[in-house]
Coordinates of C-alpha atoms in Angstrom, one line a residue:
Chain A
X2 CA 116.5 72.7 90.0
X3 CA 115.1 76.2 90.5
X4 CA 117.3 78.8 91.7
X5 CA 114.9 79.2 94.7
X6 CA 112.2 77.0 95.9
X7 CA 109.1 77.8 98.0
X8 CA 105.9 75.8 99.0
X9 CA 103.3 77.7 97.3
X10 CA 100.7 77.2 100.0
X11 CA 98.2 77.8 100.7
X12 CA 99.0 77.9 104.2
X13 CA 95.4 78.4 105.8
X14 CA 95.9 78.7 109.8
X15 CA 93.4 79.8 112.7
X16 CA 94.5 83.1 113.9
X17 CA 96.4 83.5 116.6
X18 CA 98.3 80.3 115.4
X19 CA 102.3 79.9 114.7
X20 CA 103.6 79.1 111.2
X21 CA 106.5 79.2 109.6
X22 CA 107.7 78.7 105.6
X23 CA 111.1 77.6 104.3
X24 CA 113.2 79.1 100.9
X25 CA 115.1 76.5 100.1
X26 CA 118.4 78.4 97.2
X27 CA 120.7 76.6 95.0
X28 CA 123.3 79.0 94.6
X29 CA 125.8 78.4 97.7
X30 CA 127.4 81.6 96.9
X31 CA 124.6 83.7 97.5
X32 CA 125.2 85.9 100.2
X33 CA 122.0 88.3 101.4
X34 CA 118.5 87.4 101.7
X35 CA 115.6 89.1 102.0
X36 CA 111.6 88.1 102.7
X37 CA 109.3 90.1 101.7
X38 CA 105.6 90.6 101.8
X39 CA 103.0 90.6 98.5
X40 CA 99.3 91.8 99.1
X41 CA 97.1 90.6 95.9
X42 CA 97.5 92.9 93.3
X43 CA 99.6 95.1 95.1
X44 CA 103.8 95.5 95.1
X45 CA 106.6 93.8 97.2
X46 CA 107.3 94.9 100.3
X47 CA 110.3 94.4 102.2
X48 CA 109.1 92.0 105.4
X49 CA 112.6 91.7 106.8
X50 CA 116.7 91.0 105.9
X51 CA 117.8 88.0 107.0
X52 CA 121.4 87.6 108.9
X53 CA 123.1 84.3 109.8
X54 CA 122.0 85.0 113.1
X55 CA 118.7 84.8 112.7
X56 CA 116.8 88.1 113.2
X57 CA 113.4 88.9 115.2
X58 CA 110.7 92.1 114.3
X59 CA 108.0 91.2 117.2
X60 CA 106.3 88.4 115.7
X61 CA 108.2 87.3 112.8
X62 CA 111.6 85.5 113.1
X63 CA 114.1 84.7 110.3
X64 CA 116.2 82.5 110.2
X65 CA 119.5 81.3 107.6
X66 CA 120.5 77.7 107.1
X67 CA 123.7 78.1 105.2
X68 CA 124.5 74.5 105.7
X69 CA 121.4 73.2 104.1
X70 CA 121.1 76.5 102.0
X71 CA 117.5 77.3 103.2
X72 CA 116.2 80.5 105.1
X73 CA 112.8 80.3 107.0
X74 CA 110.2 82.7 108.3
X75 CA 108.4 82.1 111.7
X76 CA 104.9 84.0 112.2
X77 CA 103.8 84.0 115.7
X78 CA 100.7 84.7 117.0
X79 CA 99.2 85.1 113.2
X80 CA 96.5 87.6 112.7
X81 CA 93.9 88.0 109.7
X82 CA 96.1 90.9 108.4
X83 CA 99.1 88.3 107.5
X84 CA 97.0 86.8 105.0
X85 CA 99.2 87.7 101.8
X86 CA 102.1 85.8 99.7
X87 CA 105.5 86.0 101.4
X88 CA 108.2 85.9 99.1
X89 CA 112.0 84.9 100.0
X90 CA 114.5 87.1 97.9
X91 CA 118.5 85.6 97.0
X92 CA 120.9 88.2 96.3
X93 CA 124.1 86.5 94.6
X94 CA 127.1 88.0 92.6
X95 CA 129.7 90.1 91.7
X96 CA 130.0 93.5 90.9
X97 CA 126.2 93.7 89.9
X98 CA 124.1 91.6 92.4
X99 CA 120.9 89.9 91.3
X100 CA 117.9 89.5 92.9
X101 CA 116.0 86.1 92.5
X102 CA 112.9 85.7 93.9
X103 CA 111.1 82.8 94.7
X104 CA 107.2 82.2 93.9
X105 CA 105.8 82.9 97.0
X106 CA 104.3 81.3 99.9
X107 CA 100.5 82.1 100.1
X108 CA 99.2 82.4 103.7
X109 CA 95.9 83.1 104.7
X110 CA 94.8 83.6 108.3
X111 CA 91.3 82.1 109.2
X112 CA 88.9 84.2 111.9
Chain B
X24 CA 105.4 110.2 100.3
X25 CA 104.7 107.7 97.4
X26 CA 108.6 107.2 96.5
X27 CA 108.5 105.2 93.3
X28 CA 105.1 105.9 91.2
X29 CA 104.1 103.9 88.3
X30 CA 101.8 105.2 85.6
X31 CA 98.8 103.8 84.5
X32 CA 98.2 101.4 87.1
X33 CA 96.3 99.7 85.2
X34 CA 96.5 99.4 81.3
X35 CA 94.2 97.2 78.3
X36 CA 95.4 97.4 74.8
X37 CA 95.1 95.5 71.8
X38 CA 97.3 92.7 70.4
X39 CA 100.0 94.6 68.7
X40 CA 99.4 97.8 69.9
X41 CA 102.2 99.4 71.1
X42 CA 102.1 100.5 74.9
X43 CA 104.4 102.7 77.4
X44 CA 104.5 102.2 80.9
X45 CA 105.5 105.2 83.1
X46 CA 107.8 105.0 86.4
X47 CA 109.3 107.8 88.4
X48 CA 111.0 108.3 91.9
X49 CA 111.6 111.3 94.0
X50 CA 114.5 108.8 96.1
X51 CA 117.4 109.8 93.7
X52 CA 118.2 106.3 93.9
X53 CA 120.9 105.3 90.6
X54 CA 119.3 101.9 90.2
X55 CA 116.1 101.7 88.2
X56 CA 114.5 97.9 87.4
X57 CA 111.3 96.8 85.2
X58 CA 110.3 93.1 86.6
X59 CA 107.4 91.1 85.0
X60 CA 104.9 89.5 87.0
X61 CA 102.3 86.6 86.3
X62 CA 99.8 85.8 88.2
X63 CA 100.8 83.2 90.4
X64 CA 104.7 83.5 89.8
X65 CA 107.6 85.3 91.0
X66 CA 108.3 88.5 89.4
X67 CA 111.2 87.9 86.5
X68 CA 113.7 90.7 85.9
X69 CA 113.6 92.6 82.5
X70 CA 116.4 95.1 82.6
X71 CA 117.9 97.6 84.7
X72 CA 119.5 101.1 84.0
X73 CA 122.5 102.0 86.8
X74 CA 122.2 105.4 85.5
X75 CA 122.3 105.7 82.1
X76 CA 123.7 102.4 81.6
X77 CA 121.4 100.0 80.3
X78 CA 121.7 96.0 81.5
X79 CA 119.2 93.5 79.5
X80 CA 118.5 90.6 80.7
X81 CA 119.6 87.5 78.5
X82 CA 116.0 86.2 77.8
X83 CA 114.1 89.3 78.1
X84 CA 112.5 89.4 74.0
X85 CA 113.6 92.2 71.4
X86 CA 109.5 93.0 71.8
X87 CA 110.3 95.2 75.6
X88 CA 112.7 98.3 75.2
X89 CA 113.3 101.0 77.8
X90 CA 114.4 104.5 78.1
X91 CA 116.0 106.7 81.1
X92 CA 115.7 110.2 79.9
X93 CA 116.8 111.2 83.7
X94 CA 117.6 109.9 87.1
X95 CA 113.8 110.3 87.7
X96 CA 112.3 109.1 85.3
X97 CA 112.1 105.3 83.1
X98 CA 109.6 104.0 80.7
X99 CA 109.0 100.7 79.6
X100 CA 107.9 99.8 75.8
X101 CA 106.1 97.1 74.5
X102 CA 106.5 97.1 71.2
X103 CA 104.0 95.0 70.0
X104 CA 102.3 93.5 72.8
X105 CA 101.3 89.4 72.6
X106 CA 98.5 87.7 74.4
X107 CA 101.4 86.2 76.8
X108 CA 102.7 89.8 78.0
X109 CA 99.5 90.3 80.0
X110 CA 101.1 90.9 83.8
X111 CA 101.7 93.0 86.5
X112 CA 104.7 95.3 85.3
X113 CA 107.1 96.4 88.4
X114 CA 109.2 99.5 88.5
X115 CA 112.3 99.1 91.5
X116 CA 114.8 101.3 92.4
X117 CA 117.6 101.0 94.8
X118 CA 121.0 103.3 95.6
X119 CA 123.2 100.9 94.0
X120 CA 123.5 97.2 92.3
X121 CA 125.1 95.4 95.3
X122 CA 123.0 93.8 98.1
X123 CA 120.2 96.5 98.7
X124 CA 117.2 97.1 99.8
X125 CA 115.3 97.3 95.9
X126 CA 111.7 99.7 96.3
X127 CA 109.2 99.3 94.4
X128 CA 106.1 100.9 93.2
X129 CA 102.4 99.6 92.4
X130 CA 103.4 98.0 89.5
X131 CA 101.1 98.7 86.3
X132 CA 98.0 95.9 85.6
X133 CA 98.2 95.4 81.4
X134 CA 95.7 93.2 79.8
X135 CA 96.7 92.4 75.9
X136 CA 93.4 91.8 74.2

């Protein structure tokens, strides 16, 4: 089993529509996670942290599942300029932390 | 305002030819990572210097070396580059190796011909 999973995609949505992508992580020790953005061809970007409590930037929402050791990423209201690859990040360790990134969830937003 | 800058962005060299890759940050950050990225895959850590200590990944090949002259500065060598090494080549840094925020730059293109 990978050390963390994610539906490759692609997602292909109308804009304006909701969507959201699940991480699934093996590792129940892991203890931050991160989702970040990739444009094609371009860097990472850091999209948002994720806390147990679920966080909200306007119209994204993350959420952690510890339980069933998944985070997710809601996307309201998409818009033709969330078309990109979202990629979840697990941090686990001790002393020196690792991150592990999944392969990405490809989403493109249809006009 | 560019924070972590890579250098070339994009690179082509021949099978076997050996090939630096150029990163630098003005964050004065102690962490600084090289990741490999295929297309279509996640992006697989190489190594990291914290400082001037060096950490190598257990499956990263004897082929990739790196240097950290300074905290500003690390370079990535391919010593003799395969077909296979073609990626996307990401510089990160971050303050420390706990659970940070990493930043990265551009990344560098190379194409192994």
């Amino acid at each position: 089993r990978k050390e963390v999973e994610q539906d490759p995609g692609p997602f292909n949505v109308p804009e304006g529509a909701t969507v959201a992508f699940n991480c699934t992580y093996s590792n129940s020790a892991s203890q931050s996670f991160f989702w970040y953005r990739q444009d094609c061809r371009k860097e990472p970007k850091l999209l948002m942290s994720v806390y147990s409590s679920g966080n909200e930037d306007g119209r994204f929402t993350a959420q952690l599942n510890r339980a069933s050791q998944y985070i997710s990423l809601l996307i309201r209201d998409s818009k033709l300029s969330d078309s990109a690859t979202y990629l979840c990040v697990v941090i686990w360790g001790s002393g020196t932390y690792k991150y592990i990134f999944g392969t990405g969830t490809r989403l493109k937003v249809l006009a | 305002d560019a924070m972590v800058i890579q250098n070339p962005r994009y690179q082509v060299t021949q099978f076997g030819k050996p090939v630096t890759l150029s990163c630098s940050q003005t964050l004065n950050h102690n962490v600084m990572y090289w990741y490999q990225q295929k297309s279509s895959q996640a992006p697989k850590l190489l190594f990291h210097y914290y400082d001037k200590d060096f950490n190598n990944e257990a499956d990263t090949p004897d082929n990739f070396q790196s240097r950290r002259p300074n905290t500003s500065f690390c370079f990535l060598d391919i010593r003799s580059p395969g077909l296979g090494d073609t990626a996307m080549y990401l510089c990160a840094t971050s303050r420390e190796t706990t659970q940070e925020t990493q930043y990265f730059g551009p990344g560098t293109r190379l194409l192994v011909l």
